[in-house]
């Protein structure tokens, strides 16, 4: 596939993360108005929750959020940490706050990969930042192919165990981005059991395992309980996806106290702003609003998938707020992506050599926005059919 404005790093080349093209850059390249750009590539919520506006109104009326905006936020983020602990069902001392899940991933890499060395394991395809933060530490990254789509893109447990024997950090993502599926029941537990068994046989400490659960609110599944038997487990959560607060940049590491103690020295003292702390705390405590969002996304995801199939597209199953669509060949995926971009619609594309280079990924947005995608898709399919004839 030829380069498009939005790409993911390739699994066969050094990790160079390509930041998403801005709306302005897409508009300039494709000759559309900035206000007509629709992002289907970022997996964010199409609208923020009402709690955002209530918290902002109250904060500006009183001229105070958790602290005055002229002061630094509390270095321990105490109220936010306690809200997260209650939400996720862990102890307050088992929460580490970061500026979005990406900062949590960076802290995790720094804690478990020695500078200038170490080895990490990444099952692919998955979120590209695991490889990026690992290689930024100078680590070697073992890329382990997942099982095929017909097996749910699940991790290959024997292959992961083999790759982990000389590694200190394992990256997992469930539900997985960009495939949209969670690991099958029992697979992560089986991997952790195997890692502990292999480490005991070799006389070494089991590697740390980071499980990114950015989309867990949509699937309802979590591996948090496994930290009781696998001490080096770190679960990553975020306010960016189901909570619809990506712009506030708040994420969490959830782990046993002794594990977080290894991570805390790498946490900046105030990377999360006071407004973000205040709003996300209240969002975490508004679980009815979260459930409403999740149900709305599930219903719209089903509608969008059915409509895509009616057009002739092949959307895969998903338990997240995005859909991976297989177009059969990289050339056809490129043609569809170009057609969408020229209409101001930005899909997630995958570069040449990527295992998903024949696919595009689409965020589930509001019905009117999804309908615009569907109209554009129908136009593109008609044009491609006419050209083929």
mmCIF file of N, CA and C in Angstrom, residues 188-310:
data_model
loop_
_atom_site.group_PDB
_atom_site.id
_atom_site.type_symbol
_atom_site.label_atom_id
_atom_site.label_comp_id
_atom_site.label_asym_id
_atom_site.label_seq_id
_atom_site.Cartn_x
_atom_site.Cartn_y
_atom_site.Cartn_z
ATOM 1 N N UNK A 188 -4.943 -15.771 28.750
ATOM 2 C CA UNK A 188 -3.955 -14.984 29.489
ATOM 3 C C UNK A 188 -3.531 -15.723 30.752
ATOM 4 N N UNK A 189 -4.487 -16.329 31.445
ATOM 5 C CA UNK A 189 -4.153 -17.098 32.652
ATOM 6 C C UNK A 189 -3.210 -18.246 32.317
ATOM 7 N N UNK A 190 -3.467 -18.925 31.191
ATOM 8 C CA UNK A 190 -2.589 -20.028 30.780
ATOM 9 C C UNK A 190 -1.190 -19.525 30.478
ATOM 10 N N UNK A 191 -1.091 -18.366 29.839
ATOM 11 C CA UNK A 191 0.224 -17.808 29.549
ATOM 12 C C UNK A 191 0.965 -17.459 30.842
ATOM 13 N N UNK A 192 0.278 -16.819 31.778
ATOM 14 C CA UNK A 192 0.927 -16.450 33.037
ATOM 15 C C UNK A 192 1.387 -17.680 33.793
ATOM 16 N N UNK A 193 0.546 -18.710 33.818
ATOM 17 C CA UNK A 193 0.944 -19.958 34.489
ATOM 18 C C UNK A 193 2.187 -20.540 33.822
ATOM 19 N N UNK A 194 2.202 -20.512 32.486
ATOM 20 C CA UNK A 194 3.345 -21.046 31.774
ATOM 21 C C UNK A 194 4.608 -20.242 32.014
ATOM 22 N N UNK A 195 4.487 -18.919 32.057
ATOM 23 C CA UNK A 195 5.649 -18.072 32.317
ATOM 24 C C UNK A 195 6.217 -18.333 33.701
ATOM 25 N N UNK A 196 5.328 -18.494 34.688
ATOM 26 C CA UNK A 196 5.788 -18.782 36.056
ATOM 27 C C UNK A 196 6.465 -20.148 36.116
ATOM 28 N N UNK A 197 5.892 -21.106 35.420
ATOM 29 C CA UNK A 197 6.472 -22.458 35.400
ATOM 30 C C UNK A 197 7.847 -22.449 34.740
ATOM 31 N N UNK A 198 7.987 -21.774 33.615
ATOM 32 C CA UNK A 198 9.267 -21.711 32.907
ATOM 33 C C UNK A 198 10.327 -21.003 33.753
ATOM 34 N N UNK A 199 9.914 -19.922 34.409
ATOM 35 C CA UNK A 199 10.866 -19.186 35.241
ATOM 36 C C UNK A 199 11.356 -20.033 36.398
ATOM 37 N N UNK A 200 10.439 -20.785 37.014
ATOM 38 C CA UNK A 200 10.832 -21.648 38.136
ATOM 39 C C UNK A 200 11.803 -22.728 37.669
ATOM 40 N N UNK A 201 11.547 -23.262 36.484
ATOM 41 C CA UNK A 201 12.432 -24.309 35.953
ATOM 42 C C UNK A 201 13.813 -23.756 35.634
ATOM 43 N N UNK A 202 13.883 -22.494 35.244
ATOM 44 C CA UNK A 202 15.153 -21.876 34.880
ATOM 45 C C UNK A 202 15.832 -21.184 36.057
ATOM 46 N N UNK A 203 15.151 -21.136 37.199
ATOM 47 C CA UNK A 203 15.713 -20.470 38.369
ATOM 48 C C UNK A 203 15.810 -18.968 38.229
ATOM 49 N N UNK A 204 14.793 -18.338 37.619
ATOM 50 C CA UNK A 204 14.812 -16.894 37.436
ATOM 51 C C UNK A 204 13.463 -16.306 37.831
ATOM 52 N N UNK A 205 13.407 -14.986 37.884
ATOM 53 C CA UNK A 205 12.169 -14.289 38.194
ATOM 54 C C UNK A 205 11.296 -14.219 36.955
ATOM 55 N N UNK A 206 9.996 -14.482 37.070
ATOM 56 C CA UNK A 206 9.121 -14.375 35.900
ATOM 57 C C UNK A 206 9.114 -12.951 35.347
ATOM 58 N N UNK A 207 8.955 -12.802 34.054
ATOM 59 C CA UNK A 207 8.941 -11.448 33.475
ATOM 60 C C UNK A 207 7.701 -10.677 33.905
ATOM 61 N N UNK A 208 7.792 -9.356 33.847
ATOM 62 C CA UNK A 208 6.610 -8.527 34.050
ATOM 63 C C UNK A 208 5.708 -8.680 32.829
ATOM 64 N N UNK A 209 4.409 -8.663 33.065
ATOM 65 C CA UNK A 209 3.430 -8.759 31.983
ATOM 66 C C UNK A 209 2.495 -7.566 32.085
ATOM 67 N N UNK A 210 2.484 -6.725 31.055
ATOM 68 C CA UNK A 210 1.588 -5.575 31.005
ATOM 69 C C UNK A 210 0.429 -5.909 30.081
ATOM 70 N N UNK A 211 -0.784 -5.822 30.606
ATOM 71 C CA UNK A 211 -1.987 -6.089 29.816
ATOM 72 C C UNK A 211 -2.740 -4.776 29.640
ATOM 73 N N UNK A 212 -2.758 -4.281 28.434
ATOM 74 C CA UNK A 212 -3.445 -3.034 28.104
ATOM 75 C C UNK A 212 -4.932 -3.334 27.920
ATOM 76 N N UNK A 213 -5.752 -2.802 28.827
ATOM 77 C CA UNK A 213 -7.195 -3.021 28.775
ATOM 78 C C UNK A 213 -7.932 -1.712 28.443
ATOM 79 N N UNK A 214 -7.402 -0.974 27.488
ATOM 80 C CA UNK A 214 -7.997 0.317 27.132
ATOM 81 C C UNK A 214 -9.450 0.183 26.699
ATOM 82 N N UNK A 215 -9.819 -0.978 26.151
ATOM 83 C CA UNK A 215 -11.173 -1.173 25.637
ATOM 84 C C UNK A 215 -11.989 -2.138 26.493
ATOM 85 N N UNK A 216 -11.540 -2.404 27.703
ATOM 86 C CA UNK A 216 -12.187 -3.418 28.540
ATOM 87 C C UNK A 216 -13.614 -3.053 28.922
ATOM 88 N N UNK A 217 -13.911 -1.752 29.028
ATOM 89 C CA UNK A 217 -15.283 -1.372 29.389
ATOM 90 C C UNK A 217 -16.282 -1.848 28.337
ATOM 91 N N UNK A 218 -15.862 -1.949 27.089
ATOM 92 C CA UNK A 218 -16.761 -2.402 26.035
ATOM 93 C C UNK A 218 -16.972 -3.916 26.070
ATOM 94 N N UNK A 219 -15.944 -4.660 26.473
ATOM 95 C CA UNK A 219 -16.048 -6.122 26.493
ATOM 96 C C UNK A 219 -16.544 -6.660 27.825
ATOM 97 N N UNK A 220 -16.305 -5.913 28.901
ATOM 98 C CA UNK A 220 -16.703 -6.367 30.231
ATOM 99 C C UNK A 220 -15.751 -7.358 30.852
ATOM 100 N N UNK A 221 -14.614 -7.631 30.209
ATOM 101 C CA UNK A 221 -13.645 -8.604 30.719
ATOM 102 C C UNK A 221 -12.411 -7.905 31.271
ATOM 103 N N UNK A 222 -11.773 -8.531 32.246
ATOM 104 C CA UNK A 222 -10.522 -8.024 32.792
ATOM 105 C C UNK A 222 -9.723 -9.188 33.368
ATOM 106 N N UNK A 223 -8.399 -9.011 33.421
ATOM 107 C CA UNK A 223 -7.535 -10.034 34.018
ATOM 108 C C UNK A 223 -7.005 -9.566 35.371
ATOM 109 N N UNK A 224 -7.606 -8.520 35.920
ATOM 110 C CA UNK A 224 -7.106 -7.942 37.174
ATOM 111 C C UNK A 224 -6.959 -8.967 38.290
ATOM 112 N N UNK A 225 -7.882 -9.911 38.387
ATOM 113 C CA UNK A 225 -7.828 -10.869 39.486
ATOM 114 C C UNK A 225 -6.579 -11.744 39.433
ATOM 115 N N UNK A 226 -5.951 -11.851 38.257
ATOM 116 C CA UNK A 226 -4.776 -12.708 38.110
ATOM 117 C C UNK A 226 -3.557 -12.141 38.822
ATOM 118 N N UNK A 227 -3.608 -10.882 39.266
ATOM 119 C CA UNK A 227 -2.458 -10.320 39.985
ATOM 120 C C UNK A 227 -2.255 -11.007 41.330
ATOM 121 N N UNK A 228 -3.285 -11.699 41.822
ATOM 122 C CA UNK A 228 -3.148 -12.396 43.105
ATOM 123 C C UNK A 228 -2.213 -13.593 42.997
ATOM 124 N N UNK A 229 -2.116 -14.189 41.795
ATOM 125 C CA UNK A 229 -1.238 -15.347 41.603
ATOM 126 C C UNK A 229 -0.019 -15.036 40.753
ATOM 127 N N UNK A 230 -0.043 -13.896 40.042
ATOM 128 C CA UNK A 230 1.106 -13.503 39.225
ATOM 129 C C UNK A 230 1.500 -12.090 39.625
ATOM 130 N N UNK A 231 2.424 -11.959 40.580
ATOM 131 C CA UNK A 231 2.731 -10.645 41.152
ATOM 132 C C UNK A 231 3.199 -9.601 40.151
ATOM 133 N N UNK A 232 3.859 -10.009 39.078
ATOM 134 C CA UNK A 232 4.421 -9.037 38.129
ATOM 135 C C UNK A 232 3.443 -8.643 37.025
ATOM 136 N N UNK A 233 2.152 -8.663 37.329
ATOM 137 C CA UNK A 233 1.138 -8.281 36.352
ATOM 138 C C UNK A 233 0.782 -6.811 36.516
ATOM 139 N N UNK A 234 0.794 -6.074 35.394
ATOM 140 C CA UNK A 234 0.385 -4.672 35.365
ATOM 141 C C UNK A 234 -0.781 -4.549 34.386
ATOM 142 N N UNK A 235 -1.922 -4.057 34.868
ATOM 143 C CA UNK A 235 -3.088 -3.846 34.021
ATOM 144 C C UNK A 235 -3.216 -2.354 33.758
ATOM 145 N N UNK A 236 -3.360 -1.990 32.493
ATOM 146 C CA UNK A 236 -3.422 -0.580 32.088
ATOM 147 C C UNK A 236 -4.854 -0.236 31.687
ATOM 148 N N UNK A 237 -5.388 0.837 32.264
ATOM 149 C CA UNK A 237 -6.728 1.317 31.916
ATOM 150 C C UNK A 237 -6.652 2.799 31.547
ATOM 151 N N UNK A 238 -7.731 3.325 30.979
ATOM 152 C CA UNK A 238 -7.702 4.699 30.483
ATOM 153 C C UNK A 238 -9.075 5.353 30.552
ATOM 154 N N UNK A 239 -9.067 6.685 30.608
ATOM 155 C CA UNK A 239 -10.308 7.458 30.506
ATOM 156 C C UNK A 239 -10.561 7.908 29.076
ATOM 157 N N UNK A 240 -9.735 7.479 28.131
ATOM 158 C CA UNK A 240 -9.792 8.002 26.764
ATOM 159 C C UNK A 240 -10.859 7.364 25.896
ATOM 160 N N UNK A 241 -11.237 6.131 26.171
ATOM 161 C CA UNK A 241 -12.085 5.396 25.236
ATOM 162 C C UNK A 241 -13.547 5.429 25.670
ATOM 163 N N UNK A 242 -13.973 4.481 26.507
ATOM 164 C CA UNK A 242 -15.387 4.419 26.885
ATOM 165 C C UNK A 242 -15.831 5.649 27.664
ATOM 166 N N UNK A 243 -14.916 6.259 28.414
ATOM 167 C CA UNK A 243 -15.285 7.448 29.182
ATOM 168 C C UNK A 243 -15.328 8.706 28.311
ATOM 169 N N UNK A 244 -14.792 8.643 27.104
ATOM 170 C CA UNK A 244 -14.898 9.755 26.168
ATOM 171 C C UNK A 244 -14.107 10.978 26.554
ATOM 172 N N UNK A 245 -12.972 10.802 27.237
ATOM 173 C CA UNK A 245 -12.202 11.945 27.735
ATOM 174 C C UNK A 245 -10.750 11.883 27.265
ATOM 175 N N UNK A 246 -10.549 11.529 25.998
ATOM 176 C CA UNK A 246 -9.189 11.366 25.479
ATOM 177 C C UNK A 246 -8.366 12.642 25.597
ATOM 178 N N UNK A 247 -9.011 13.796 25.415
ATOM 179 C CA UNK A 247 -8.268 15.047 25.446
ATOM 180 C C UNK A 247 -7.763 15.436 26.818
ATOM 181 N N UNK A 248 -8.259 14.788 27.868
ATOM 182 C CA UNK A 248 -7.793 15.118 29.222
ATOM 183 C C UNK A 248 -6.554 14.323 29.614
ATOM 184 N N UNK A 249 -6.223 13.260 28.874
ATOM 185 C CA UNK A 249 -4.998 12.479 29.064
ATOM 186 C C UNK A 249 -4.868 11.932 30.479
ATOM 187 N N UNK A 250 -5.667 10.922 30.795
ATOM 188 C CA UNK A 250 -5.588 10.253 32.095
ATOM 189 C C UNK A 250 -5.616 8.744 31.878
ATOM 190 N N UNK A 251 -4.633 8.065 32.459
ATOM 191 C CA UNK A 251 -4.587 6.607 32.418
ATOM 192 C C UNK A 251 -4.147 6.069 33.758
ATOM 193 N N UNK A 252 -4.241 4.748 33.913
ATOM 194 C CA UNK A 252 -3.937 4.126 35.196
ATOM 195 C C UNK A 252 -3.151 2.834 35.003
ATOM 196 N N UNK A 253 -2.211 2.587 35.900
ATOM 197 C CA UNK A 253 -1.608 1.269 36.053
ATOM 198 C C UNK A 253 -2.186 0.661 37.317
ATOM 199 N N UNK A 254 -2.665 -0.564 37.226
ATOM 200 C CA UNK A 254 -3.235 -1.278 38.358
ATOM 201 C C UNK A 254 -2.382 -2.516 38.594
ATOM 202 N N UNK A 255 -1.803 -2.612 39.785
ATOM 203 C CA UNK A 255 -0.885 -3.714 40.067
ATOM 204 C C UNK A 255 -0.709 -3.856 41.567
ATOM 205 N N UNK A 256 -0.083 -4.944 41.968
ATOM 206 C CA UNK A 256 0.222 -5.128 43.386
ATOM 207 C C UNK A 256 1.195 -4.053 43.844
ATOM 208 N N UNK A 257 1.148 -3.783 45.139
ATOM 209 C CA UNK A 257 1.930 -2.686 45.695
ATOM 210 C C UNK A 257 3.411 -2.828 45.372
ATOM 211 N N UNK A 258 3.956 -4.031 45.515
ATOM 212 C CA UNK A 258 5.392 -4.212 45.292
ATOM 213 C C UNK A 258 5.773 -3.993 43.831
ATOM 214 N N UNK A 259 4.823 -4.229 42.932
ATOM 215 C CA UNK A 259 5.083 -3.988 41.515
ATOM 216 C C UNK A 259 5.062 -2.495 41.211
ATOM 217 N N UNK A 260 4.081 -1.787 41.763
ATOM 218 C CA UNK A 260 4.021 -0.343 41.545
ATOM 219 C C UNK A 260 5.227 0.371 42.149
ATOM 220 N N UNK A 261 5.778 -0.181 43.217
ATOM 221 C CA UNK A 261 6.961 0.439 43.814
ATOM 222 C C UNK A 261 8.132 0.462 42.845
ATOM 223 N N UNK A 262 8.179 -0.484 41.921
ATOM 224 C CA UNK A 262 9.229 -0.471 40.901
ATOM 225 C C UNK A 262 8.948 0.577 39.824
ATOM 226 N N UNK A 263 7.679 0.939 39.657
ATOM 227 C CA UNK A 263 7.293 1.862 38.604
ATOM 228 C C UNK A 263 7.277 3.317 39.069
ATOM 229 N N UNK A 264 6.966 3.546 40.312
ATOM 230 C CA UNK A 264 6.759 4.912 40.802
ATOM 231 C C UNK A 264 7.955 5.849 40.638
ATOM 232 N N UNK A 265 9.193 5.365 40.744
ATOM 233 C CA UNK A 265 10.317 6.298 40.549
ATOM 234 C C UNK A 265 10.358 6.936 39.164
ATOM 235 N N UNK A 266 9.655 6.350 38.192
ATOM 236 C CA UNK A 266 9.680 6.874 36.826
ATOM 237 C C UNK A 266 8.449 7.734 36.520
ATOM 238 N N UNK A 267 7.587 7.933 37.511
ATOM 239 C CA UNK A 267 6.378 8.727 37.297
ATOM 240 C C UNK A 267 6.670 10.195 37.546
ATOM 241 N N UNK A 268 6.387 11.084 36.570
ATOM 242 C CA UNK A 268 6.544 12.517 36.827
ATOM 243 C C UNK A 268 5.600 12.955 37.945
ATOM 244 N N UNK A 269 5.966 13.966 38.729
ATOM 245 C CA UNK A 269 5.149 14.349 39.884
ATOM 246 C C UNK A 269 3.861 15.076 39.538
ATOM 247 N N UNK A 270 3.741 15.648 38.338
ATOM 248 C CA UNK A 270 2.543 16.421 38.043
ATOM 249 C C UNK A 270 2.205 16.473 36.575
ATOM 250 N N UNK A 271 2.266 15.350 35.883
ATOM 251 C CA UNK A 271 2.019 15.358 34.445
ATOM 252 C C UNK A 271 0.530 15.410 34.113
ATOM 253 N N UNK A 272 -0.327 15.120 35.087
ATOM 254 C CA UNK A 272 -1.770 15.176 34.873
ATOM 255 C C UNK A 272 -2.289 16.482 35.468
ATOM 256 N N UNK A 273 -2.977 17.287 34.670
ATOM 257 C CA UNK A 273 -3.422 18.596 35.114
ATOM 258 C C UNK A 273 -4.612 18.550 36.057
ATOM 259 N N UNK A 274 -4.811 19.650 36.758
ATOM 260 C CA UNK A 274 -5.856 19.743 37.773
ATOM 261 C C UNK A 274 -7.245 19.568 37.181
ATOM 262 N N UNK A 275 -7.522 20.167 36.026
ATOM 263 C CA UNK A 275 -8.837 20.002 35.406
ATOM 264 C C UNK A 275 -9.076 18.541 35.057
ATOM 265 N N UNK A 276 -8.064 17.884 34.503
ATOM 266 C CA UNK A 276 -8.195 16.467 34.155
ATOM 267 C C UNK A 276 -8.487 15.625 35.384
ATOM 268 N N UNK A 277 -7.783 15.875 36.472
ATOM 269 C CA UNK A 277 -7.992 15.120 37.704
ATOM 270 C C UNK A 277 -9.434 15.259 38.167
ATOM 271 N N UNK A 278 -9.935 16.494 38.190
ATOM 272 C CA UNK A 278 -11.272 16.764 38.693
ATOM 273 C C UNK A 278 -12.343 16.102 37.841
ATOM 274 N N UNK A 279 -12.244 16.268 36.526
ATOM 275 C CA UNK A 279 -13.275 15.742 35.632
ATOM 276 C C UNK A 279 -13.269 14.219 35.610
ATOM 277 N N UNK A 280 -12.091 13.604 35.497
ATOM 278 C CA UNK A 280 -12.025 12.143 35.406
ATOM 279 C C UNK A 280 -12.472 11.503 36.711
ATOM 280 N N UNK A 281 -12.157 12.115 37.843
ATOM 281 C CA UNK A 281 -12.658 11.566 39.109
ATOM 282 C C UNK A 281 -14.186 11.481 39.082
ATOM 283 N N UNK A 282 -14.834 12.551 38.642
ATOM 284 C CA UNK A 282 -16.293 12.552 38.606
ATOM 285 C C UNK A 282 -16.831 11.589 37.552
ATOM 286 N N UNK A 283 -16.133 11.461 36.431
ATOM 287 C CA UNK A 283 -16.566 10.515 35.405
ATOM 288 C C UNK A 283 -16.500 9.082 35.917
ATOM 289 N N UNK A 284 -15.451 8.750 36.651
ATOM 290 C CA UNK A 284 -15.325 7.410 37.208
ATOM 291 C C UNK A 284 -16.466 7.090 38.168
ATOM 292 N N UNK A 285 -16.957 8.106 38.850
ATOM 293 C CA UNK A 285 -18.031 7.892 39.825
ATOM 294 C C UNK A 285 -19.410 7.897 39.178
ATOM 295 N N UNK A 286 -19.484 8.198 37.888
ATOM 296 C CA UNK A 286 -20.763 8.223 37.173
ATOM 297 C C UNK A 286 -20.881 6.962 36.319
ATOM 298 N N UNK A 287 -21.007 5.820 36.954
ATOM 299 C CA UNK A 287 -21.065 4.558 36.228
ATOM 300 C C UNK A 287 -22.327 4.396 35.379
ATOM 301 N N UNK A 288 -23.487 4.927 35.781
ATOM 302 C CA UNK A 288 -24.646 4.841 34.872
ATOM 303 C C UNK A 288 -24.380 5.485 33.515
ATOM 304 N N UNK A 289 -23.669 6.621 33.511
ATOM 305 C CA UNK A 289 -23.347 7.273 32.234
ATOM 306 C C UNK A 289 -22.416 6.397 31.408
ATOM 307 N N UNK A 290 -21.471 5.748 32.054
ATOM 308 C CA UNK A 290 -20.567 4.840 31.337
ATOM 309 C C UNK A 290 -21.354 3.698 30.701
ATOM 310 N N UNK A 291 -22.246 3.087 31.462
ATOM 311 C CA UNK A 291 -23.030 1.971 30.925
ATOM 312 C C UNK A 291 -23.881 2.415 29.741
ATOM 313 N N UNK A 292 -24.422 3.615 29.815
ATOM 314 C CA UNK A 292 -25.214 4.135 28.702
ATOM 315 C C UNK A 292 -24.352 4.296 27.448
ATOM 316 N N UNK A 293 -23.130 4.810 27.628
ATOM 317 C CA UNK A 293 -22.222 4.968 26.492
ATOM 318 C C UNK A 293 -21.879 3.620 25.876
ATOM 319 N N UNK A 294 -21.556 2.652 26.712
ATOM 320 C CA UNK A 294 -21.172 1.327 26.218
ATOM 321 C C UNK A 294 -22.321 0.693 25.437
ATOM 322 N N UNK A 295 -23.522 0.791 25.956
ATOM 323 C CA UNK A 295 -24.665 0.196 25.256
ATOM 324 C C UNK A 295 -24.927 0.910 23.936
ATOM 325 N N UNK A 296 -24.767 2.225 23.923
ATOM 326 C CA UNK A 296 -24.967 2.971 22.691
ATOM 327 C C UNK A 296 -23.948 2.547 21.631
ATOM 328 N N UNK A 297 -22.691 2.382 22.045
ATOM 329 C CA UNK A 297 -21.649 1.970 21.105
ATOM 330 C C UNK A 297 -21.916 0.563 20.589
ATOM 331 N N UNK A 298 -22.313 -0.339 21.467
ATOM 332 C CA UNK A 298 -22.585 -1.715 21.039
ATOM 333 C C UNK A 298 -23.696 -1.757 19.995
ATOM 334 N N UNK A 299 -24.768 -0.997 20.242
ATOM 335 C CA UNK A 299 -25.883 -0.989 19.296
ATOM 336 C C UNK A 299 -25.463 -0.383 17.957
ATOM 337 N N UNK A 300 -24.713 0.722 18.000
ATOM 338 C CA UNK A 300 -24.284 1.366 16.765
ATOM 339 C C UNK A 300 -23.250 0.517 16.033
ATOM 340 N N UNK A 301 -22.409 -0.178 16.775
ATOM 341 C CA UNK A 301 -21.423 -1.064 16.134
ATOM 342 C C UNK A 301 -22.128 -2.159 15.335
ATOM 343 N N UNK A 302 -23.173 -2.730 15.909
ATOM 344 C CA UNK A 302 -23.926 -3.763 15.205
ATOM 345 C C UNK A 302 -24.588 -3.198 13.949
ATOM 346 N N UNK A 303 -25.202 -2.032 14.060
ATOM 347 C CA UNK A 303 -25.846 -1.402 12.909
ATOM 348 C C UNK A 303 -24.833 -1.083 11.811
ATOM 349 N N UNK A 304 -23.682 -0.513 12.213
ATOM 350 C CA UNK A 304 -22.665 -0.136 11.248
ATOM 351 C C UNK A 304 -22.093 -1.363 10.545
ATOM 352 N N UNK A 305 -21.837 -2.422 11.292
ATOM 353 C CA UNK A 305 -21.301 -3.646 10.693
ATOM 354 C C UNK A 305 -22.267 -4.230 9.669
ATOM 355 N N UNK A 306 -23.542 -4.273 10.008
ATOM 356 C CA UNK A 306 -24.542 -4.814 9.080
ATOM 357 C C UNK A 306 -24.614 -3.968 7.813
ATOM 358 N N UNK A 307 -24.563 -2.651 7.979
ATOM 359 C CA UNK A 307 -24.622 -1.770 6.816
ATOM 360 C C UNK A 307 -23.375 -1.916 5.949
ATOM 361 N N UNK A 308 -22.232 -2.094 6.572
ATOM 362 C CA UNK A 308 -21.007 -2.323 5.805
ATOM 363 C C UNK A 308 -21.122 -3.595 4.967
ATOM 364 N N UNK A 309 -21.650 -4.653 5.567
ATOM 365 C CA UNK A 309 -21.805 -5.907 4.829
ATOM 366 C C UNK A 309 -22.763 -5.738 3.650
ATOM 367 N N UNK A 310 -23.810 -4.938 3.854
ATOM 368 C CA UNK A 310 -24.770 -4.714 2.771
ATOM 369 C C UNK A 310 -24.114 -4.006 1.590
#
